[in-house]
Amino acid sequence: MSEIKRVALVTGCGKRDGIGAAVARSLSSAGMNVVVTDIASTGVSDLHQPKRADDPDWRGVDSLVEELAGASGEASAVTGDVSDPAGVSSMVGHALDSFGRLDVLVNNAGAPFSMGHGDIEAIDPDEWDKVMAINLRGPFLMCRAAAPHMREKGFGRIVNVSSVAGRVGSKANAAYAASKAGVLALTQSLALDLGGQGITANSVLPGFILTSRSLSGMSKKLGQDDIDDETIARSTPQIPAGRAGTPEDVAGAVAFLASDAASYINGQSVIVDGGNVRL
């Protein structure tokens, strides 16, 4: 009897240097078939993206699928809005149509760091709502759509990408921090609801991870059109690990939580920040 390949759906994969793409690569290397998604092929374009983050040769999720073609699993791409039930249905349906099952869901898609950024009185209520729609409503809708198919197979791994900001807050970024705190509570509730059915739900909480998305946030915060290595070094918190994190650091934690080895880990929050926050 041939071994059944697990199928993973990862949201927010449009950037070459992003956490979503790194997670997709890691799960593909582990032998899974992977569906990669984003709201548009190349993801969300941040108005404050610095020049060093430009990547003109990258075609987003389509390029990622081509890259994964040589791995041990298959890959497919689909675009959709995680905050829209129709978009969510389309993405989950694409996974089922392409591979016949859905075993692993990684909710990574997120609002741009610069959206809803600022002191509390400066945050536009509409931007607050947009951040909540993407960062919290999105994971809820994705889990809601995926859970029945995981129940049917008696197996599932849900990994929600939250943030250390969801635990300790974030200066001038209340919308982001509040949305990520909501993801932690959602994850714990999912663990209670689904835990007896072979399904686990856990969160990873990245700290400072060097991506084009985080660079865009720095660009807006510092009012600079470009970000050089010296600026990054000055802006990086005093992390015990002595460096900023990489998307691969987060992907390693996600891949473990998505594996059989993590079958007895449920409802947990795994901080990936080099020791900066110690709980």
PDB file of C-alpha atoms in Angstrom:
ATOM      1  CA  MET A   1       0.000   0.000   0.000  1.00  0.00           C
ATOM      2  CA  SER A   2       1.427   3.388  -0.969  1.00  0.00           C
ATOM      3  CA  GLU A   3       1.927   5.961   1.760  1.00  0.00           C
ATOM      4  CA  ILE A   4      -0.635   8.766   1.730  1.00  0.00           C
ATOM      5  CA  LYS A   5       0.991  12.140   1.289  1.00  0.00           C
ATOM      6  CA  ARG A   6      -0.178  14.791   3.690  1.00  0.00           C
ATOM      7  CA  VAL A   7      -1.535  17.989   2.170  1.00  0.00           C
ATOM      8  CA  ALA A   8      -0.771  21.415   3.610  1.00  0.00           C
ATOM      9  CA  LEU A   9      -2.322  24.789   2.820  1.00  0.00           C
ATOM     10  CA  VAL A  10      -0.206  27.821   3.713  1.00  0.00           C
ATOM     11  CA  THR A  11      -1.547  31.369   3.465  1.00  0.00           C
ATOM     12  CA  GLY A  12       0.529  34.498   2.887  1.00  0.00           C
ATOM     13  CA  CYS A  13       3.154  32.992   0.569  1.00  0.00           C
ATOM     14  CA  GLY A  14       3.547  35.817  -1.949  1.00  0.00           C
ATOM     15  CA  LYS A  15       6.948  37.145  -0.862  1.00  0.00           C
ATOM     16  CA  ARG A  16      10.162  35.249  -1.664  1.00  0.00           C
ATOM     17  CA  ASP A  17      11.706  36.188   1.693  1.00  0.00           C
ATOM     18  CA  GLY A  18       8.519  35.816   3.733  1.00  0.00           C
ATOM     19  CA  ILE A  19       7.599  33.410   6.500  1.00  0.00           C
ATOM     20  CA  GLY A  20       4.878  31.810   4.369  1.00  0.00           C
ATOM     21  CA  ALA A  21       7.252  30.887   1.555  1.00  0.00           C
ATOM     22  CA  ALA A  22       9.766  29.509   4.066  1.00  0.00           C
ATOM     23  CA  VAL A  23       7.055  27.383   5.685  1.00  0.00           C
ATOM     24  CA  ALA A  24       5.947  26.060   2.293  1.00  0.00           C
ATOM     25  CA  ARG A  25       9.530  25.081   1.467  1.00  0.00           C
ATOM     26  CA  SER A  26       9.939  23.320   4.801  1.00  0.00           C
ATOM     27  CA  LEU A  27       6.704  21.336   4.521  1.00  0.00           C
ATOM     28  CA  SER A  28       7.471  20.430   0.923  1.00  0.00           C
ATOM     29  CA  SER A  29      10.914  19.188   1.962  1.00  0.00           C
ATOM     30  CA  ALA A  30       9.173  17.047   4.584  1.00  0.00           C
ATOM     31  CA  GLY A  31       7.305  15.305   1.771  1.00  0.00           C
ATOM     32  CA  MET A  32       3.971  17.071   1.893  1.00  0.00           C
ATOM     33  CA  ASN A  33       1.953  18.290  -1.053  1.00  0.00           C
ATOM     34  CA  VAL A  34       1.592  22.031  -0.549  1.00  0.00           C
ATOM     35  CA  VAL A  35      -0.983  24.601  -1.634  1.00  0.00           C
ATOM     36  CA  VAL A  36       0.435  28.125  -1.438  1.00  0.00           C
ATOM     37  CA  THR A  37      -1.863  31.131  -1.335  1.00  0.00           C
ATOM     38  CA  ASP A  38      -1.975  34.896  -1.059  1.00  0.00           C
ATOM     39  CA  ILE A  39      -4.479  37.644  -1.783  1.00  0.00           C
ATOM     40  CA  ALA A  40      -2.605  38.310  -5.038  1.00  0.00           C
ATOM     41  CA  SER A  41       0.193  36.357  -6.659  1.00  0.00           C
ATOM     42  CA  THR A  42       2.924  38.566  -5.166  1.00  0.00           C
ATOM     43  CA  GLY A  43       1.106  39.291  -1.931  1.00  0.00           C
ATOM     44  CA  VAL A  44       0.355  42.686  -0.443  1.00  0.00           C
ATOM     45  CA  SER A  45       2.400  45.640  -1.679  1.00  0.00           C
ATOM     46  CA  ASP A  46       3.304  47.901   1.226  1.00  0.00           C
ATOM     47  CA  LEU A  47       3.455  51.612   0.449  1.00  0.00           C
ATOM     48  CA  HIS A  48       6.511  51.872   2.694  1.00  0.00           C
ATOM     49  CA  GLN A  49       8.485  48.963   1.229  1.00  0.00           C
ATOM     50  CA  PRO A  50      12.160  50.036   1.070  1.00  0.00           C
ATOM     51  CA  LYS A  51      14.266  49.683  -2.051  1.00  0.00           C
ATOM     52  CA  ARG A  52      16.285  46.773  -0.665  1.00  0.00           C
ATOM     53  CA  ALA A  53      13.070  44.722  -0.558  1.00  0.00           C
ATOM     54  CA  ASP A  54      12.383  45.108  -4.296  1.00  0.00           C
ATOM     55  CA  ASP A  55      12.287  41.732  -6.082  1.00  0.00           C
ATOM     56  CA  PRO A  56      11.322  42.308  -9.748  1.00  0.00           C
ATOM     57  CA  ASP A  57      12.083  38.741 -10.900  1.00  0.00           C
ATOM     58  CA  TRP A  58       9.789  37.139  -8.339  1.00  0.00           C
ATOM     59  CA  ARG A  59       6.274  36.213  -9.539  1.00  0.00           C
ATOM     60  CA  GLY A  60       4.937  35.370  -6.141  1.00  0.00           C
ATOM     61  CA  VAL A  61       3.121  32.108  -5.504  1.00  0.00           C
ATOM     62  CA  ASP A  62       3.618  31.053  -9.130  1.00  0.00           C
ATOM     63  CA  SER A  63       7.399  31.303  -8.747  1.00  0.00           C
ATOM     64  CA  LEU A  64       7.177  29.441  -5.448  1.00  0.00           C
ATOM     65  CA  VAL A  65       5.312  26.540  -7.061  1.00  0.00           C
ATOM     66  CA  GLU A  66       8.016  26.305  -9.734  1.00  0.00           C
ATOM     67  CA  GLU A  67      10.667  26.303  -7.015  1.00  0.00           C
ATOM     68  CA  LEU A  68       8.923  23.532  -5.091  1.00  0.00           C
ATOM     69  CA  ALA A  69       8.506  21.359  -8.185  1.00  0.00           C
ATOM     70  CA  GLY A  70      11.828  19.674  -7.500  1.00  0.00           C
ATOM     71  CA  ALA A  71      10.986  18.769  -3.893  1.00  0.00           C
ATOM     72  CA  SER A  72       9.575  15.435  -2.761  1.00  0.00           C
ATOM     73  CA  GLY A  73       5.965  16.631  -2.869  1.00  0.00           C
ATOM     74  CA  GLU A  74       3.762  18.451  -5.359  1.00  0.00           C
ATOM     75  CA  ALA A  75       2.672  22.082  -5.142  1.00  0.00           C
ATOM     76  CA  SER A  76      -0.165  24.236  -6.408  1.00  0.00           C
ATOM     77  CA  ALA A  77      -1.038  27.926  -6.110  1.00  0.00           C
ATOM     78  CA  VAL A  78      -4.303  29.791  -5.646  1.00  0.00           C
ATOM     79  CA  THR A  79      -5.133  33.372  -4.740  1.00  0.00           C
ATOM     80  CA  GLY A  80      -7.841  34.465  -2.340  1.00  0.00           C
ATOM     81  CA  ASP A  81      -8.754  36.861   0.452  1.00  0.00           C
ATOM     82  CA  VAL A  82      -8.630  35.196   3.874  1.00  0.00           C
ATOM     83  CA  SER A  83     -11.094  37.740   5.270  1.00  0.00           C
ATOM     84  CA  ASP A  84     -13.749  36.853   2.674  1.00  0.00           C
ATOM     85  CA  PRO A  85     -15.764  33.620   3.104  1.00  0.00           C
ATOM     86  CA  ALA A  86     -15.956  33.152  -0.672  1.00  0.00           C
ATOM     87  CA  GLY A  87     -12.181  33.498  -1.002  1.00  0.00           C
ATOM     88  CA  VAL A  88     -11.640  31.068   1.856  1.00  0.00           C
ATOM     89  CA  SER A  89     -14.000  28.531   0.299  1.00  0.00           C
ATOM     90  CA  SER A  90     -12.132  28.863  -2.985  1.00  0.00           C
ATOM     91  CA  MET A  91      -8.729  28.246  -1.382  1.00  0.00           C
ATOM     92  CA  VAL A  92      -9.826  25.232   0.651  1.00  0.00           C
ATOM     93  CA  GLY A  93     -11.739  23.911  -2.354  1.00  0.00           C
ATOM     94  CA  HIS A  94      -8.627  24.250  -4.498  1.00  0.00           C
ATOM     95  CA  ALA A  95      -6.658  22.114  -2.038  1.00  0.00           C
ATOM     96  CA  LEU A  96      -9.346  19.432  -2.066  1.00  0.00           C
ATOM     97  CA  ASP A  97      -9.710  19.499  -5.848  1.00  0.00           C
ATOM     98  CA  SER A  98      -5.933  19.342  -6.347  1.00  0.00           C
ATOM     99  CA  PHE A  99      -5.017  16.692  -3.793  1.00  0.00           C
ATOM    100  CA  GLY A 100      -8.232  15.225  -2.379  1.00  0.00           C
ATOM    101  CA  ARG A 101      -7.605  16.103   1.244  1.00  0.00           C
ATOM    102  CA  LEU A 102      -6.403  18.784   3.663  1.00  0.00           C
ATOM    103  CA  ASP A 103      -4.286  17.742   6.628  1.00  0.00           C
ATOM    104  CA  VAL A 104      -2.277  20.806   7.622  1.00  0.00           C
ATOM    105  CA  LEU A 105      -3.394  24.438   7.734  1.00  0.00           C
ATOM    106  CA  VAL A 106      -0.891  27.217   8.377  1.00  0.00           C
ATOM    107  CA  ASN A 107      -2.522  30.610   8.849  1.00  0.00           C
ATOM    108  CA  ASN A 108       0.292  33.009   8.068  1.00  0.00           C
ATOM    109  CA  ALA A 109      -1.342  35.769   5.994  1.00  0.00           C
ATOM    110  CA  GLY A 110      -1.162  39.117   7.756  1.00  0.00           C
ATOM    111  CA  ALA A 111      -1.887  42.788   7.308  1.00  0.00           C
ATOM    112  CA  PRO A 112       1.064  45.043   6.440  1.00  0.00           C
ATOM    113  CA  PHE A 113       2.906  46.199   9.561  1.00  0.00           C
ATOM    114  CA  SER A 114       2.333  49.816   8.533  1.00  0.00           C
ATOM    115  CA  MET A 115      -1.468  49.391   8.460  1.00  0.00           C
ATOM    116  CA  GLY A 116      -3.072  50.787  11.604  1.00  0.00           C
ATOM    117  CA  HIS A 117       0.328  51.872  12.890  1.00  0.00           C
ATOM    118  CA  GLY A 118       0.639  54.790  15.304  1.00  0.00           C
ATOM    119  CA  ASP A 119      -0.375  55.993  18.747  1.00  0.00           C
ATOM    120  CA  ILE A 120      -3.887  55.007  19.749  1.00  0.00           C
ATOM    121  CA  GLU A 121      -5.511  58.340  18.872  1.00  0.00           C
ATOM    122  CA  ALA A 122      -3.860  58.299  15.437  1.00  0.00           C
ATOM    123  CA  ILE A 123      -5.203  54.889  14.382  1.00  0.00           C
ATOM    124  CA  ASP A 124      -7.946  55.174  11.790  1.00  0.00           C
ATOM    125  CA  PRO A 125     -10.912  52.977  12.843  1.00  0.00           C
ATOM    126  CA  ASP A 126     -11.236  51.663   9.290  1.00  0.00           C
ATOM    127  CA  GLU A 127      -7.589  50.562   9.336  1.00  0.00           C
ATOM    128  CA  TRP A 128      -8.152  48.928  12.734  1.00  0.00           C
ATOM    129  CA  ASP A 129     -11.017  46.943  11.213  1.00  0.00           C
ATOM    130  CA  LYS A 130      -8.881  45.935   8.215  1.00  0.00           C
ATOM    131  CA  VAL A 131      -6.117  44.639  10.484  1.00  0.00           C
ATOM    132  CA  MET A 132      -8.641  42.616  12.492  1.00  0.00           C
ATOM    133  CA  ALA A 133     -10.241  41.286   9.312  1.00  0.00           C
ATOM    134  CA  ILE A 134      -6.965  39.964   7.931  1.00  0.00           C
ATOM    135  CA  ASN A 135      -5.150  38.929  11.114  1.00  0.00           C
ATOM    136  CA  LEU A 136      -8.017  37.490  13.173  1.00  0.00           C
ATOM    137  CA  ARG A 137     -11.138  37.002  11.049  1.00  0.00           C
ATOM    138  CA  GLY A 138      -8.935  35.372   8.395  1.00  0.00           C
ATOM    139  CA  PRO A 139      -7.596  32.554  10.612  1.00  0.00           C
ATOM    140  CA  PHE A 140     -11.092  32.020  12.040  1.00  0.00           C
ATOM    141  CA  LEU A 141     -12.616  31.618   8.575  1.00  0.00           C
ATOM    142  CA  MET A 142      -9.793  29.374   7.359  1.00  0.00           C
ATOM    143  CA  CYS A 143     -10.063  27.100  10.407  1.00  0.00           C
ATOM    144  CA  ARG A 144     -13.842  27.040  10.111  1.00  0.00           C
ATOM    145  CA  ALA A 145     -13.579  25.880   6.498  1.00  0.00           C
ATOM    146  CA  ALA A 146     -10.778  23.358   7.062  1.00  0.00           C
ATOM    147  CA  ALA A 147     -11.988  21.688  10.269  1.00  0.00           C
ATOM    148  CA  PRO A 148     -14.740  19.497   8.731  1.00  0.00           C
ATOM    149  CA  HIS A 149     -12.276  17.960   6.279  1.00  0.00           C
ATOM    150  CA  MET A 150      -9.776  17.260   9.049  1.00  0.00           C
ATOM    151  CA  ARG A 151     -12.518  15.721  11.189  1.00  0.00           C
ATOM    152  CA  GLU A 152     -13.475  13.456   8.297  1.00  0.00           C
ATOM    153  CA  LYS A 153      -9.927  12.036   8.145  1.00  0.00           C
ATOM    154  CA  GLY A 154      -9.415  11.962  11.914  1.00  0.00           C
ATOM    155  CA  PHE A 155      -6.224  13.971  11.553  1.00  0.00           C
ATOM    156  CA  GLY A 156      -5.302  17.624  11.379  1.00  0.00           C
ATOM    157  CA  ARG A 157      -2.614  20.114  12.241  1.00  0.00           C
ATOM    158  CA  ILE A 158      -3.509  23.793  12.556  1.00  0.00           C
ATOM    159  CA  VAL A 159      -0.642  26.214  13.090  1.00  0.00           C
ATOM    160  CA  ASN A 160      -1.501  29.879  13.480  1.00  0.00           C
ATOM    161  CA  VAL A 161       1.228  32.476  13.082  1.00  0.00           C
ATOM    162  CA  SER A 162       0.716  34.997  15.863  1.00  0.00           C
ATOM    163  CA  SER A 163       3.450  37.261  17.281  1.00  0.00           C
ATOM    164  CA  VAL A 164       5.248  38.044  20.527  1.00  0.00           C
ATOM    165  CA  ALA A 165       3.323  41.329  20.262  1.00  0.00           C
ATOM    166  CA  GLY A 166       0.215  39.305  21.047  1.00  0.00           C
ATOM    167  CA  ARG A 167       1.727  38.481  24.436  1.00  0.00           C
ATOM    168  CA  VAL A 168       3.568  41.660  25.414  1.00  0.00           C
ATOM    169  CA  GLY A 169       2.018  44.384  23.235  1.00  0.00           C
ATOM    170  CA  SER A 170       3.724  46.611  20.680  1.00  0.00           C
ATOM    171  CA  LYS A 171       4.397  50.338  20.957  1.00  0.00           C
ATOM    172  CA  ALA A 172       2.437  52.404  18.418  1.00  0.00           C
ATOM    173  CA  ASN A 173       1.000  49.182  16.985  1.00  0.00           C
ATOM    174  CA  ALA A 174      -2.036  48.386  19.110  1.00  0.00           C
ATOM    175  CA  ALA A 175      -4.131  47.072  16.223  1.00  0.00           C
ATOM    176  CA  TYR A 176      -1.498  44.518  15.249  1.00  0.00           C
ATOM    177  CA  ALA A 177      -0.856  43.430  18.846  1.00  0.00           C
ATOM    178  CA  ALA A 178      -4.548  43.107  19.677  1.00  0.00           C
ATOM    179  CA  SER A 179      -5.230  41.057  16.553  1.00  0.00           C
ATOM    180  CA  LYS A 180      -2.370  38.698  17.355  1.00  0.00           C
ATOM    181  CA  ALA A 181      -3.558  38.307  20.946  1.00  0.00           C
ATOM    182  CA  GLY A 182      -6.896  37.266  19.508  1.00  0.00           C
ATOM    183  CA  VAL A 183      -5.155  34.601  17.434  1.00  0.00           C
ATOM    184  CA  LEU A 184      -3.737  33.081  20.634  1.00  0.00           C
ATOM    185  CA  ALA A 185      -7.202  32.819  22.203  1.00  0.00           C
ATOM    186  CA  LEU A 186      -8.637  31.425  18.969  1.00  0.00           C
ATOM    187  CA  THR A 187      -5.921  28.765  18.906  1.00  0.00           C
ATOM    188  CA  GLN A 188      -6.516  27.709  22.505  1.00  0.00           C
ATOM    189  CA  SER A 189     -10.255  27.457  21.859  1.00  0.00           C
ATOM    190  CA  LEU A 190      -9.664  25.362  18.735  1.00  0.00           C
ATOM    191  CA  ALA A 191      -7.492  23.008  20.780  1.00  0.00           C
ATOM    192  CA  LEU A 192     -10.404  22.471  23.168  1.00  0.00           C
ATOM    193  CA  ASP A 193     -12.970  22.059  20.401  1.00  0.00           C
ATOM    194  CA  LEU A 194     -10.981  19.754  18.115  1.00  0.00           C
ATOM    195  CA  GLY A 195      -8.455  18.036  20.374  1.00  0.00           C
ATOM    196  CA  GLY A 196     -10.374  14.780  20.777  1.00  0.00           C
ATOM    197  CA  GLN A 197     -10.628  14.254  17.038  1.00  0.00           C
ATOM    198  CA  GLY A 198      -6.987  13.799  16.088  1.00  0.00           C
ATOM    199  CA  ILE A 199      -6.560  17.512  15.396  1.00  0.00           C
ATOM    200  CA  THR A 200      -4.092  19.819  17.124  1.00  0.00           C
ATOM    201  CA  ALA A 201      -4.033  23.614  17.078  1.00  0.00           C
ATOM    202  CA  ASN A 202      -0.953  25.569  18.091  1.00  0.00           C
ATOM    203  CA  SER A 203       0.541  29.005  17.541  1.00  0.00           C
ATOM    204  CA  VAL A 204       4.016  30.226  16.746  1.00  0.00           C
ATOM    205  CA  LEU A 205       4.971  33.681  17.984  1.00  0.00           C
ATOM    206  CA  PRO A 206       7.769  35.212  15.913  1.00  0.00           C
ATOM    207  CA  GLY A 207       9.813  38.064  17.285  1.00  0.00           C
ATOM    208  CA  PHE A 208      11.936  40.290  15.064  1.00  0.00           C
ATOM    209  CA  ILE A 209      12.175  38.367  11.780  1.00  0.00           C
ATOM    210  CA  LEU A 210      14.039  40.004   8.907  1.00  0.00           C
ATOM    211  CA  THR A 211      11.668  40.057   5.917  1.00  0.00           C
ATOM    212  CA  SER A 212      10.575  42.631   3.354  1.00  0.00           C
ATOM    213  CA  ARG A 213       7.430  43.025   5.467  1.00  0.00           C
ATOM    214  CA  SER A 214       9.316  43.890   8.648  1.00  0.00           C
ATOM    215  CA  LEU A 215      11.605  46.203   6.672  1.00  0.00           C
ATOM    216  CA  SER A 216       8.514  48.047   5.420  1.00  0.00           C
ATOM    217  CA  GLY A 217       7.404  48.573   8.995  1.00  0.00           C
ATOM    218  CA  MET A 218      10.835  49.920   9.874  1.00  0.00           C
ATOM    219  CA  SER A 219      10.772  52.200   6.839  1.00  0.00           C
ATOM    220  CA  LYS A 220       7.527  53.826   7.958  1.00  0.00           C
ATOM    221  CA  LYS A 221       8.552  54.034  11.613  1.00  0.00           C
ATOM    222  CA  LEU A 222      11.907  55.658  10.821  1.00  0.00           C
ATOM    223  CA  GLY A 223      10.676  57.771   7.911  1.00  0.00           C
ATOM    224  CA  GLN A 224      13.393  56.403   5.609  1.00  0.00           C
ATOM    225  CA  ASP A 225      13.016  55.362   1.970  1.00  0.00           C
ATOM    226  CA  ASP A 226      15.646  52.669   2.338  1.00  0.00           C
ATOM    227  CA  ILE A 227      17.017  50.563   5.163  1.00  0.00           C
ATOM    228  CA  ASP A 228      20.703  49.641   5.289  1.00  0.00           C
ATOM    229  CA  ASP A 229      22.458  47.033   7.430  1.00  0.00           C
ATOM    230  CA  GLU A 230      23.612  49.640   9.939  1.00  0.00           C
ATOM    231  CA  THR A 231      20.045  50.851  10.442  1.00  0.00           C
ATOM    232  CA  ILE A 232      18.863  47.282  10.958  1.00  0.00           C
ATOM    233  CA  ALA A 233      21.597  46.686  13.529  1.00  0.00           C
ATOM    234  CA  ARG A 234      20.602  49.831  15.440  1.00  0.00           C
ATOM    235  CA  SER A 235      16.918  48.947  15.334  1.00  0.00           C
ATOM    236  CA  THR A 236      17.264  45.297  16.285  1.00  0.00           C
ATOM    237  CA  PRO A 237      16.318  44.639  19.918  1.00  0.00           C
ATOM    238  CA  GLN A 238      18.999  43.284  22.224  1.00  0.00           C
ATOM    239  CA  ILE A 239      18.295  39.658  21.407  1.00  0.00           C
ATOM    240  CA  PRO A 240      20.199  37.037  23.444  1.00  0.00           C
ATOM    241  CA  ALA A 241      20.762  34.992  20.279  1.00  0.00           C
ATOM    242  CA  GLY A 242      22.756  37.948  18.937  1.00  0.00           C
ATOM    243  CA  ARG A 243      20.919  38.304  15.643  1.00  0.00           C
ATOM    244  CA  ALA A 244      17.589  38.974  13.997  1.00  0.00           C
ATOM    245  CA  GLY A 245      15.485  35.948  13.186  1.00  0.00           C
ATOM    246  CA  THR A 246      15.048  34.462   9.730  1.00  0.00           C
ATOM    247  CA  PRO A 247      11.889  33.105   8.110  1.00  0.00           C
ATOM    248  CA  GLU A 248      13.530  29.669   8.259  1.00  0.00           C
ATOM    249  CA  ASP A 249      13.700  29.926  12.061  1.00  0.00           C
ATOM    250  CA  VAL A 250       9.921  30.242  12.156  1.00  0.00           C
ATOM    251  CA  ALA A 251       9.410  27.602   9.462  1.00  0.00           C
ATOM    252  CA  GLY A 252      11.301  25.043  11.535  1.00  0.00           C
ATOM    253  CA  ALA A 253       8.921  25.493  14.453  1.00  0.00           C
ATOM    254  CA  VAL A 254       5.882  25.316  12.173  1.00  0.00           C
ATOM    255  CA  ALA A 255       7.130  22.152  10.472  1.00  0.00           C
ATOM    256  CA  PHE A 256       7.612  20.462  13.838  1.00  0.00           C
ATOM    257  CA  LEU A 257       4.119  21.389  15.038  1.00  0.00           C
ATOM    258  CA  ALA A 258       2.723  20.059  11.745  1.00  0.00           C
ATOM    259  CA  SER A 259       4.487  16.713  12.150  1.00  0.00           C
ATOM    260  CA  ASP A 260       3.529  13.421  13.785  1.00  0.00           C
ATOM    261  CA  ALA A 261       6.164  14.120  16.447  1.00  0.00           C
ATOM    262  CA  ALA A 262       3.977  16.940  17.803  1.00  0.00           C
ATOM    263  CA  SER A 263       0.816  14.848  18.235  1.00  0.00           C
ATOM    264  CA  TYR A 264       0.671  15.516  22.007  1.00  0.00           C
ATOM    265  CA  ILE A 265       1.303  19.245  21.737  1.00  0.00           C
ATOM    266  CA  ASN A 266      -1.988  21.106  21.580  1.00  0.00           C
ATOM    267  CA  GLY A 267      -3.147  24.621  22.412  1.00  0.00           C
ATOM    268  CA  GLN A 268       0.402  25.853  22.917  1.00  0.00           C
ATOM    269  CA  SER A 269       2.206  29.061  21.958  1.00  0.00           C
ATOM    270  CA  VAL A 270       5.782  28.592  20.763  1.00  0.00           C
ATOM    271  CA  ILE A 271       7.856  31.776  20.899  1.00  0.00           C
ATOM    272  CA  VAL A 272      10.483  32.072  18.159  1.00  0.00           C
ATOM    273  CA  ASP A 273      12.445  35.203  19.025  1.00  0.00           C
ATOM    274  CA  GLY A 274      15.979  34.215  20.001  1.00  0.00           C
ATOM    275  CA  GLY A 275      15.226  34.505  23.717  1.00  0.00           C
ATOM    276  CA  ASN A 276      14.122  38.138  23.693  1.00  0.00           C
ATOM    277  CA  VAL A 277      10.845  37.387  25.502  1.00  0.00           C
ATOM    278  CA  ARG A 278      11.158  34.832  28.289  1.00  0.00           C
ATOM    279  CA  LEU A 279       7.979  33.536  29.889  1.00  0.00           C
TER     280      LEU A 279
END
